[in-house]
XYZ file of C-alpha atoms in Angstrom:
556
model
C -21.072 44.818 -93.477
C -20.350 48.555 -92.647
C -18.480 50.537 -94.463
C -16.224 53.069 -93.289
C -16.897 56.450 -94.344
C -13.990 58.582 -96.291
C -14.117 62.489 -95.378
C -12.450 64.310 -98.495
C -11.518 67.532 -97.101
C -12.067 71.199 -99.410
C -9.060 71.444 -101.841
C -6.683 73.571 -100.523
C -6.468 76.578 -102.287
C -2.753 77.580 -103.541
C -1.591 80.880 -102.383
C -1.029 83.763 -104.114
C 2.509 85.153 -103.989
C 3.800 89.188 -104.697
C 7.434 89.583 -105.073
C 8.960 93.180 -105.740
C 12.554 93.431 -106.748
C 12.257 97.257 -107.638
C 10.336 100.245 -106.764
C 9.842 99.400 -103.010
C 11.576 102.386 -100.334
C 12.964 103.698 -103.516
C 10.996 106.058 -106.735
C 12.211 104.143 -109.966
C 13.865 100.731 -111.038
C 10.069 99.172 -110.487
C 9.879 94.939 -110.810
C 6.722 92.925 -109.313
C 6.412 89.468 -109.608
C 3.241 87.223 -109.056
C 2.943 83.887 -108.686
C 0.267 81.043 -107.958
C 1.050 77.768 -107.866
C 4.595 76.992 -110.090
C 3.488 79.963 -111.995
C 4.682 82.864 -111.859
C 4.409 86.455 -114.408
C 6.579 89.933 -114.420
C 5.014 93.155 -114.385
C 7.456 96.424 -115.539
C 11.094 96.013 -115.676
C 12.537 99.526 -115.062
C 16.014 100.881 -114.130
C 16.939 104.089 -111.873
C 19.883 106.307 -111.881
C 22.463 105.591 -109.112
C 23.520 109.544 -108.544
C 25.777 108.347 -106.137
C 28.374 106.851 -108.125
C 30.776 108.313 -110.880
C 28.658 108.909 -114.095
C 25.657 108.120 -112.497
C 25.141 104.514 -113.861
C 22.145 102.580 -114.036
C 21.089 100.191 -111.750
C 18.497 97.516 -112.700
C 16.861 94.749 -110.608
C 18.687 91.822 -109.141
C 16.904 88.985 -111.159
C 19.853 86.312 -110.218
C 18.073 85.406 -107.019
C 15.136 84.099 -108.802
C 16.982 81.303 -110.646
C 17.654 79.348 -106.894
C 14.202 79.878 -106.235
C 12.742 78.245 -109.179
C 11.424 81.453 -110.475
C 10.668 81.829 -114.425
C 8.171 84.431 -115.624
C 5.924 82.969 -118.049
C 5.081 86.591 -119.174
C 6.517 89.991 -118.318
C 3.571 92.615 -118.547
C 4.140 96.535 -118.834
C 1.901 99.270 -117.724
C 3.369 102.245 -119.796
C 6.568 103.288 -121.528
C 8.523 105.576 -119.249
C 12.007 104.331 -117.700
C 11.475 103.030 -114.697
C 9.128 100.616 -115.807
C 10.754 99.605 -119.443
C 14.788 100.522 -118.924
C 15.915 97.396 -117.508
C 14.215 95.011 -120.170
C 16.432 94.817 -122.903
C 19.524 93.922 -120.363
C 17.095 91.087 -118.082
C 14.443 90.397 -120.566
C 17.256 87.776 -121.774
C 17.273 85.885 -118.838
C 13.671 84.383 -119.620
C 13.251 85.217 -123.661
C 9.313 85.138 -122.380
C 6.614 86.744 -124.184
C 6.484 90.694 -123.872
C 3.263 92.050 -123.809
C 3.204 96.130 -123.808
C 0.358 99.212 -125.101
C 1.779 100.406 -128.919
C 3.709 103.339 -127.190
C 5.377 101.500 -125.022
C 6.171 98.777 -127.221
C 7.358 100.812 -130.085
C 9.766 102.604 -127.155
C 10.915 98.935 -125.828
C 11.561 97.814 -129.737
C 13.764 100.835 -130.481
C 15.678 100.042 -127.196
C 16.237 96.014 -128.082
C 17.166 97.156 -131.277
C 19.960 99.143 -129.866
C 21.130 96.176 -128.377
C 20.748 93.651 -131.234
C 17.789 91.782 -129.683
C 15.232 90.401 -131.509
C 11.807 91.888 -131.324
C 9.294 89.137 -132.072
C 8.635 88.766 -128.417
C 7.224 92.399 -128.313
C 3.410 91.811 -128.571
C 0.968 95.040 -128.682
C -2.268 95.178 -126.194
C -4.332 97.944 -126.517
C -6.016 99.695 -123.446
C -8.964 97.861 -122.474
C -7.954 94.325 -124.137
C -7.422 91.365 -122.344
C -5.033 88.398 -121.766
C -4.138 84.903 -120.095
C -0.764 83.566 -118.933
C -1.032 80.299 -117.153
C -3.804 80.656 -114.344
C -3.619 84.599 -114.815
C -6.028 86.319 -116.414
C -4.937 89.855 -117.148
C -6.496 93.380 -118.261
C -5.463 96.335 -119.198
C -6.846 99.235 -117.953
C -6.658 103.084 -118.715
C -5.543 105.470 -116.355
C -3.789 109.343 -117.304
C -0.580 109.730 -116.486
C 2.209 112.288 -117.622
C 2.084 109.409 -120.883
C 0.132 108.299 -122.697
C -1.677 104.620 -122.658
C -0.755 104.184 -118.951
C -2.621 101.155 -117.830
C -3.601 99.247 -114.443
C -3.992 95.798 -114.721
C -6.615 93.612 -113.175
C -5.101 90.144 -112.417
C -7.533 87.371 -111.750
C -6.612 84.073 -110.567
C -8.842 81.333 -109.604
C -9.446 82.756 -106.244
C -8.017 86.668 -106.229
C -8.895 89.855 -108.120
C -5.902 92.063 -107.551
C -5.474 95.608 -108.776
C -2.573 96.857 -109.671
C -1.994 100.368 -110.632
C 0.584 101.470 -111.795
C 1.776 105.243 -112.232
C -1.580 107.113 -112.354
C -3.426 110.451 -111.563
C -7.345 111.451 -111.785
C -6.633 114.078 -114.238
C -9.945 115.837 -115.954
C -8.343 117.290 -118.505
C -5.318 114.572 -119.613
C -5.180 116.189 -123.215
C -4.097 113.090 -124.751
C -6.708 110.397 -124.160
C -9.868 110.153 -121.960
C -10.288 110.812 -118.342
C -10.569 108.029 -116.093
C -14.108 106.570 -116.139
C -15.205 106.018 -113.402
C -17.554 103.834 -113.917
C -15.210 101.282 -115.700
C -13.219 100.913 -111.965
C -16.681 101.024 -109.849
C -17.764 98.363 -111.545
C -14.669 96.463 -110.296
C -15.345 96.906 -106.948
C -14.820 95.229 -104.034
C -11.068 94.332 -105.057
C -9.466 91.971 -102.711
C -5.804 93.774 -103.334
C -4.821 97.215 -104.393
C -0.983 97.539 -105.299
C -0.595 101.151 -105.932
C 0.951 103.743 -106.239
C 2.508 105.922 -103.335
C 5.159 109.054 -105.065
C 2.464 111.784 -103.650
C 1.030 110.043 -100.442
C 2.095 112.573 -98.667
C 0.763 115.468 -100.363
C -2.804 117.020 -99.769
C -5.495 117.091 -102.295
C -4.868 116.535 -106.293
C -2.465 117.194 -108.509
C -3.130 119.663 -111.350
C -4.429 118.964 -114.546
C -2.168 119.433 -117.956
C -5.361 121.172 -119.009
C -4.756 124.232 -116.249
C -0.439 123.868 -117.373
C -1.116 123.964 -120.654
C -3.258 127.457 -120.279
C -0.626 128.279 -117.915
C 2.061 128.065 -120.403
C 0.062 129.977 -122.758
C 0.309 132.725 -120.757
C 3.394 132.523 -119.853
C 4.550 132.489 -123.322
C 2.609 135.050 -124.936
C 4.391 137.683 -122.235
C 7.927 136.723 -123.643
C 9.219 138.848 -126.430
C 12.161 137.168 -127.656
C 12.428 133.646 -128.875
C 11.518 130.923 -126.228
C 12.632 127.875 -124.995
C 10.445 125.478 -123.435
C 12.457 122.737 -121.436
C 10.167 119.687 -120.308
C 10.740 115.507 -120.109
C 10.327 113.796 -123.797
C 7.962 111.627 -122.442
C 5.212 113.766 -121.447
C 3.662 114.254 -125.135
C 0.613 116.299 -123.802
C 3.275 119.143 -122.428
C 4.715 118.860 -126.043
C 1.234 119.109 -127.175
C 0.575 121.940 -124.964
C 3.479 123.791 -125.718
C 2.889 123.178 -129.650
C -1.009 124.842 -129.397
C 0.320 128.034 -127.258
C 3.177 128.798 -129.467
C 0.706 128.617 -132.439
C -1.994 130.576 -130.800
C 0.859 133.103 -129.887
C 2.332 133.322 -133.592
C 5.489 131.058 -133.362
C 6.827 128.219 -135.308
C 8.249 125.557 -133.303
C 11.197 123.800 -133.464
C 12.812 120.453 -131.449
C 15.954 120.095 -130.034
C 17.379 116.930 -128.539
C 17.488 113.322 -129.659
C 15.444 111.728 -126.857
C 12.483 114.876 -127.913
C 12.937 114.341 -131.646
C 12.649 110.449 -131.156
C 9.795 110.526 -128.846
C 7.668 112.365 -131.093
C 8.555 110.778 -133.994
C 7.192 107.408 -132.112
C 4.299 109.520 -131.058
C 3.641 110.504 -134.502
C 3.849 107.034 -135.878
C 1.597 105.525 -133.766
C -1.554 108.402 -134.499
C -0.172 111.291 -131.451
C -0.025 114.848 -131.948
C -1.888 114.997 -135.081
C -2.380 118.827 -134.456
C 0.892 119.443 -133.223
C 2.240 122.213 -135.651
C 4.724 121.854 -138.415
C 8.235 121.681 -137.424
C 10.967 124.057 -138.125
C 14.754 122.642 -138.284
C 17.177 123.577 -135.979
C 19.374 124.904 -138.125
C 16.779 127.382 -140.134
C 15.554 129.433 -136.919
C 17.998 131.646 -137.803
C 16.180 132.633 -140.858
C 13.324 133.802 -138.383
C 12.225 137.071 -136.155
C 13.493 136.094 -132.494
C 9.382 136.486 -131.629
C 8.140 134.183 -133.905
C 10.530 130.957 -132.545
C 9.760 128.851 -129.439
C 12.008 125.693 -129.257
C 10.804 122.329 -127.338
C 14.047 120.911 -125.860
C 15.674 118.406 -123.590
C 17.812 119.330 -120.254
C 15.237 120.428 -117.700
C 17.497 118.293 -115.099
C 20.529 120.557 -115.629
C 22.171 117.091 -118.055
C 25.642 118.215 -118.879
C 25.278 117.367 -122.364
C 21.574 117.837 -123.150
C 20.363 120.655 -125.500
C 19.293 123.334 -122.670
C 23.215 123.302 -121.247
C 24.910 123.333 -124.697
C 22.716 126.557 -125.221
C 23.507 127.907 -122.111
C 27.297 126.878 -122.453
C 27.127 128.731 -126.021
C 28.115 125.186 -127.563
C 25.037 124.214 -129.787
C 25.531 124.494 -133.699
C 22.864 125.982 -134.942
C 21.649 128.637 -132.472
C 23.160 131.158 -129.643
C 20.651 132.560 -127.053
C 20.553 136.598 -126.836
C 19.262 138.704 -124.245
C 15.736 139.424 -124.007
C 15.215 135.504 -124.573
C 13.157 133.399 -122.185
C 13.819 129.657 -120.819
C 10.537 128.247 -119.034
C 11.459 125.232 -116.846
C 8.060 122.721 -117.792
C 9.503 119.966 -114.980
C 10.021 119.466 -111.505
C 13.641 118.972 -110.406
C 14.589 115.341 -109.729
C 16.132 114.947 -106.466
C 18.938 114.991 -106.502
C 19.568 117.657 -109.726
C 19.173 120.572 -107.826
C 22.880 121.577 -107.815
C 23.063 120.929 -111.519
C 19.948 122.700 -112.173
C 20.806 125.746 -110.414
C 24.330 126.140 -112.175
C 22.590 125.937 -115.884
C 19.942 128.743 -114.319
C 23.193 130.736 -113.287
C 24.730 129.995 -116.614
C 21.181 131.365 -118.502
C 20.673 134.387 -116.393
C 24.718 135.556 -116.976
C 23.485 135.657 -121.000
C 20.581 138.071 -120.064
C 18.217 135.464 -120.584
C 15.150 135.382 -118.629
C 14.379 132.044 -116.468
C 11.153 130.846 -115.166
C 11.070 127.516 -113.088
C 8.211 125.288 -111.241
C 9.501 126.364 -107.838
C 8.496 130.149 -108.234
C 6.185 129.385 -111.359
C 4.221 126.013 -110.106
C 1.422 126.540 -112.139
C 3.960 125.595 -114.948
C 4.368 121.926 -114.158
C 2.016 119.086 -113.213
C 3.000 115.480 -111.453
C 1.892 112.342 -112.689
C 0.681 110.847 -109.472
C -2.223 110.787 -107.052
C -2.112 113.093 -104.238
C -4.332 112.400 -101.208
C -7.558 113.095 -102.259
C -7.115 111.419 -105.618
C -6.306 108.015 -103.670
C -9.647 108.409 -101.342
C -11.463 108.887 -104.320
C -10.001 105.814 -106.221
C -10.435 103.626 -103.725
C -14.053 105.158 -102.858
C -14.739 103.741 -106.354
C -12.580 100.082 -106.130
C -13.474 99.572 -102.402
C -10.313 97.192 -102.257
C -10.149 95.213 -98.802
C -6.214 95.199 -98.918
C -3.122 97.410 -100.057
C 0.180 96.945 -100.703
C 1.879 100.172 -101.062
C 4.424 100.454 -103.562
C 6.344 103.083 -106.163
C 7.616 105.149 -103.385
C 10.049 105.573 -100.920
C 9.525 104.181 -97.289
C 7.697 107.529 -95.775
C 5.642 107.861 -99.450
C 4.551 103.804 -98.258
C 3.962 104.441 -94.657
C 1.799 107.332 -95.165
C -0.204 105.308 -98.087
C -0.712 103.076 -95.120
C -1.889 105.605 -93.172
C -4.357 106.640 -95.412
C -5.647 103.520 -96.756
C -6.133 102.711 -93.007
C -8.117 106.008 -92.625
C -10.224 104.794 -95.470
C -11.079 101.466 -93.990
C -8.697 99.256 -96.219
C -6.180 96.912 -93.929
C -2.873 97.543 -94.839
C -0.375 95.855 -92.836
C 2.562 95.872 -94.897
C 5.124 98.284 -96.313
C 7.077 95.906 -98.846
C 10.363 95.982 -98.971
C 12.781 95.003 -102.040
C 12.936 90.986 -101.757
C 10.025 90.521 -99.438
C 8.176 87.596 -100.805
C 4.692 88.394 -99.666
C 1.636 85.458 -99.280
C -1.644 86.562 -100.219
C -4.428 85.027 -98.649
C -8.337 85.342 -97.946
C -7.745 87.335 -95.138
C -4.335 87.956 -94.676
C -0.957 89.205 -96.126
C 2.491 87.977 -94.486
C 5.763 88.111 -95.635
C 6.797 84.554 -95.630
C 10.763 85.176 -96.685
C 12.709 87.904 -97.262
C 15.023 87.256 -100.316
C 18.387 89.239 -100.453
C 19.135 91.654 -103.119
C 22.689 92.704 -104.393
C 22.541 95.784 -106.478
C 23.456 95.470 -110.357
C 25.059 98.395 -112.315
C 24.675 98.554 -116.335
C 28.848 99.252 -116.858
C 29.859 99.119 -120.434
C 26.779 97.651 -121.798
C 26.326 94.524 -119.403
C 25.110 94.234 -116.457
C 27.297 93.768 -113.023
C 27.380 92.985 -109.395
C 28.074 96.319 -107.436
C 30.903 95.010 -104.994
C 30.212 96.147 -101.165
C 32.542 98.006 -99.573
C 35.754 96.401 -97.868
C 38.372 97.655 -95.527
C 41.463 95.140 -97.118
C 43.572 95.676 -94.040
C 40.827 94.949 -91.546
C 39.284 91.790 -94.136
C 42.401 89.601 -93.373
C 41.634 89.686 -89.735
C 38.550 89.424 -89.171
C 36.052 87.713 -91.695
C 33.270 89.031 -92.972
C 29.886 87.398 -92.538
C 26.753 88.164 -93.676
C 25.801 91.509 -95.341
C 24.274 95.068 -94.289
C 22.301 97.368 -97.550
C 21.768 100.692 -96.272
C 19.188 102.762 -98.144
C 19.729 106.612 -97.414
C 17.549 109.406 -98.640
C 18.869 112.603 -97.761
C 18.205 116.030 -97.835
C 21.192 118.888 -98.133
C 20.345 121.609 -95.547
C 22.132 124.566 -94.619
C 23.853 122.613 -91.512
C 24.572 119.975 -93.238
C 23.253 116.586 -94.563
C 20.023 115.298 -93.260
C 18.255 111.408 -93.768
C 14.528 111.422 -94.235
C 12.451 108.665 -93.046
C 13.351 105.513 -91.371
C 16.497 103.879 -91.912
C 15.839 101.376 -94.201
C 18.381 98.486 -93.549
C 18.852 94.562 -95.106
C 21.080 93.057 -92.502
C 21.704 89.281 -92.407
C 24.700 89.273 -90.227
C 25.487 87.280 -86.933
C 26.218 89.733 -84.730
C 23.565 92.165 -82.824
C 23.016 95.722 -84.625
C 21.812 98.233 -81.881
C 19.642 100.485 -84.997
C 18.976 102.822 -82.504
C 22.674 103.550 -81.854
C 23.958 103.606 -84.849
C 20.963 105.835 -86.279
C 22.194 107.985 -83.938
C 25.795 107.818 -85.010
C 24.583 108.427 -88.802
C 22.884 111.621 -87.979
C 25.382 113.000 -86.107
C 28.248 112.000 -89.019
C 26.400 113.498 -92.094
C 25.986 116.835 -90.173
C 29.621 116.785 -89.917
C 30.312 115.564 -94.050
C 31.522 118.459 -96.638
C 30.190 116.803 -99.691
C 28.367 119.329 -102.533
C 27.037 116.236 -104.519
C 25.654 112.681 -103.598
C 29.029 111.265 -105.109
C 31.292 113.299 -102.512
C 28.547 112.284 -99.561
C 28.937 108.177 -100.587
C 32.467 108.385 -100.740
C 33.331 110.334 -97.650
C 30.517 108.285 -95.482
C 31.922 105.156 -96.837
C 34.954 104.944 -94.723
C 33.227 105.820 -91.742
C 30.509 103.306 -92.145
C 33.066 100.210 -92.737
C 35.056 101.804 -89.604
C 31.521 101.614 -86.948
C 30.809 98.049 -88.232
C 34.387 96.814 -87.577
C 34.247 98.470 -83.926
C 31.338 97.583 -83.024
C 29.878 94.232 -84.550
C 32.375 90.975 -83.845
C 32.079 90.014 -86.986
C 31.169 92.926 -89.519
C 29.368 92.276 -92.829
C 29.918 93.694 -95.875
C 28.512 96.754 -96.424
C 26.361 98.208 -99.511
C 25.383 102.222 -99.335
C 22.950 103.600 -101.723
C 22.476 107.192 -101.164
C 19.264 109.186 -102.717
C 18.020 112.918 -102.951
C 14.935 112.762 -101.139
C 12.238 114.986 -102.376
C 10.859 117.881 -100.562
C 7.473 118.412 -99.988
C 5.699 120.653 -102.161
């Protein structure tokens, strides 16, 4: 008797799955989520300053939406300690109560933070750079990279059937201070990668970024010319500037001193954990006074122009312990954040009215370096990791679209420029975005975490209901006509009703010429009127409408 023959068919291979909730046509607030099968893990959980609203709240990821979609992380991973990649944890981090697995300085900056907020801390586990890990089908490991701090890691994520890289902040830097160059031998050895997530702040900027090595004899320099006491103004985070600064004023016969909580506290951590072993001893605030004005340089907080860091009490003649004379010097170790300018330039103004000299990264580049990859630092990377695919991420939507450019130039396919919610399927060959979930921003208002409401026109809302929802993104650009947007629009819409782009792109240029608005505050509030007003005229039934206005950065 025959016997019929059963074909069993290859096992079909699940799909792997990229979600970002953060840090996609935006810099900051970065949130990736990867999942195969049911399983599913979190990589950085950062928050970003919303300069367009009153006191500049944060805003953190929207991490409702995964709850619907059966979403859990079974891990949340972090690549280094800087805010956009740990601030949101301590306010979602509750939400899953999932193991936390972070490098010691990132950790020890997370712990301090859940601390703060009466969280327990067991969760916090330490991975050193290098080490490896499993979560479900993931296999995970860390790997160093220099950036502006210290232990900043990619991770290599292996499932049963993808090796992805993913990056991280990073920069080839030769001469990183703290820690090792990047070997490249270490990420050869990884190659071909069949995804590269990565990185795109500089995409658009030729060749590399300098080298802290080349700032920190820059600063040298530029210290040993002063002849009263100096001030050195740089982020807290970036130890090897602190380090930097600490050698020069050494070499150049000064004591140093620090002035700011966030400064104080990061180095303390840094101290803790090994860092800036050689970093001279400290003098206190309060006993510079005792010293000649040439032998005292002071590391402090307030490069961004903050109302009520360090630099601006000095300037404002409203510190304690010390009032700048003339003859004194303030170097600027930082780039301006878009978006600070205006608040930058008034503390410069308020310096240079004491007779105190001012030197700043936009006259005095040589004085600051980024943390990211220009151009020719991402052709060499991926000349080493050959990966077949990118996703470009960390970056506003021209920083992804010209990542896409290049990685095209360089071989790699790269169809995709993520946006916030875009569920993306990974497969052998391909990358498609298979949904698009919507995102409603969330503000941190007195220490919990909100909804922001969209904008409604009350008189207008009881006749005609609103359906769906439009979230504007808007870099801009203040030039001496007026206010500019850079890049594409970048728009979530999910109404009913037809939305010529072109037209109202067109109307939105031609309004923000015509706004009088000094800060990003005045800009949101005097566009949002207008905004509501062209939706109810010309859609049948308008959504509601969510702005989020951003200082682009110009190209330098």
């Amino acid at each position: 008797m025959l016997q019929s023959r059963v074909q069993i068919g290859p096992r079909k291979r699940p799909p792997l799955h990229f979600l970002p909730l953060g840090g996609c046509g935006e810099i900051g607030m970065n949130l990736s989520l990867y999942g195969y099968g049911d399983e599913w893990i979190a990589i950085d959980c950062g928050m970003m300053l919303r300069q367009d609203l009153p006191d500049s709240p944060l805003q953190v990821p929207d991490v409702g939406c995964l709850t619907p979609l059966g979403i859990q992380p079974r891990a949340l991973i972090l690549t280094h300690g800087h805010e956009d990649h740990i601030g949101a944890a301590a306010w979602l981090w509750p939400h899953w109560g999932c193991p936390i697995y972070a490098t010691p300085l990132a950790a020890g900056l997370l712990r301090a933070k859940f601390l703060e907020r009466g969280l327990a801390v067991d969760a916090i586990r330490i991975v050193a750079p290098g080490d490896a890990l499993e979560s479900g089908p993931f296999a995970l490991r860390y790997l160093p990279l220099t950036h502006s701090i210290p232990e900043s890691c990619a991770l290599l994520l292996t499932t049963p059937h993808h090796r992805v890289l993913h990056t991280g902040d990073w920069k080839l830097d030769p001469e990183p201070l703290i820690g090792s160059p990047v070997d490249q031998r270490l990420y050869a050895s990884l190659a071909p990668v069949d995804l590269l997530v990565g990185d795109s702040t500089n995409a658009t900027l030729p060749g590399w970024s300098r080298s802290e090595g080349d700032v920190a004899r820059a600063l040298e320099r530029a210290i040993g010319a002063c002849t009263g006491r100096v001030i050195v103004s740089c982020f807290a985070s970036n130890l090897a500037r602190v380090l930097a600064v600490g050698r020069a004023a050494a070499r150049c016969g000064r004591r140093i001193s620090l002035m700011g909580r966030s400064m104080e506290r990061m180095v303390r951590t840094a101290r803790d954990l090994g860092y800036l072993e050689d970093l001279p001893q400290l003098v206190p605030v309060r006993d510079l006074g005792y010293l000649p004005a040439e032998e005292v340089l002071i590391i402090a907080t307030g490069s961004q122009g903050e109302p009520r860091a360090a630099l601006s009490r000095l300037a404002q003649g409203r510190h304690p312990d010390l009032e700048l004379q003339a003859g004194d010097t303030v170097i600027f170790s930082a780039k301006a954040i878009p978006g600070n300018e205006r608040l930058i330039e008034r503390l410069q103004l308020a310096l240079k009215r004491l007779d105190v000299g001012v030197l700043e990264e936009t006259r005095h580049p040589e004085l600051h370096a980024s943390g990211h990859p220009a151009q020719d630092e991402l052709r060499t990377f991926y000349g080493w990791t050959k990966p077949r695919r990118l996703l470009p991420v960390h970056g506003e939507r021209r920083h992804q679209e010209a990542h896409q450019r290049l990685a095209e130039s360089c071989g790699i396919d790269a169809p995709l420029a993520p946006d916030n919610g875009d569920l993306i399927r990974v497969e052998r060959t391909t990358l498609s975005v298979e949904r698009h979930i919507e995102q409603t921003p969330h503000i941190v208002h007195q220490d919990q975490v909100h909804a922001l409401k969209g904008f409604e026109d009350s008189a207008v809302q009881s006749r005609q209901p609103r359906e769906g929802r439009f979230y504007l993104v808007l870099p801009v650009l203040a030039m001496s006509d007026g206010w500019h947007r850079v890049g594409r629009l970048l728009i979530d819409y999910s109404g009913a009703s037809s939305l010529d782009e072109t037209a109202f792109a067109d109307w939105l240029d031609d309004t923000l010429k015509q706004l009088d608005a000094e800060t990003l505050v005045q800009l949101r509030n005097q566009l949002q009127p207008r905004l509501v007003q062209w939706m109810n005229d010309h859609l049948r039934r308008p959504p509601v409408v969510h702005l989020q206005i951003s200082a682009a950065e110009t190209a330098s």
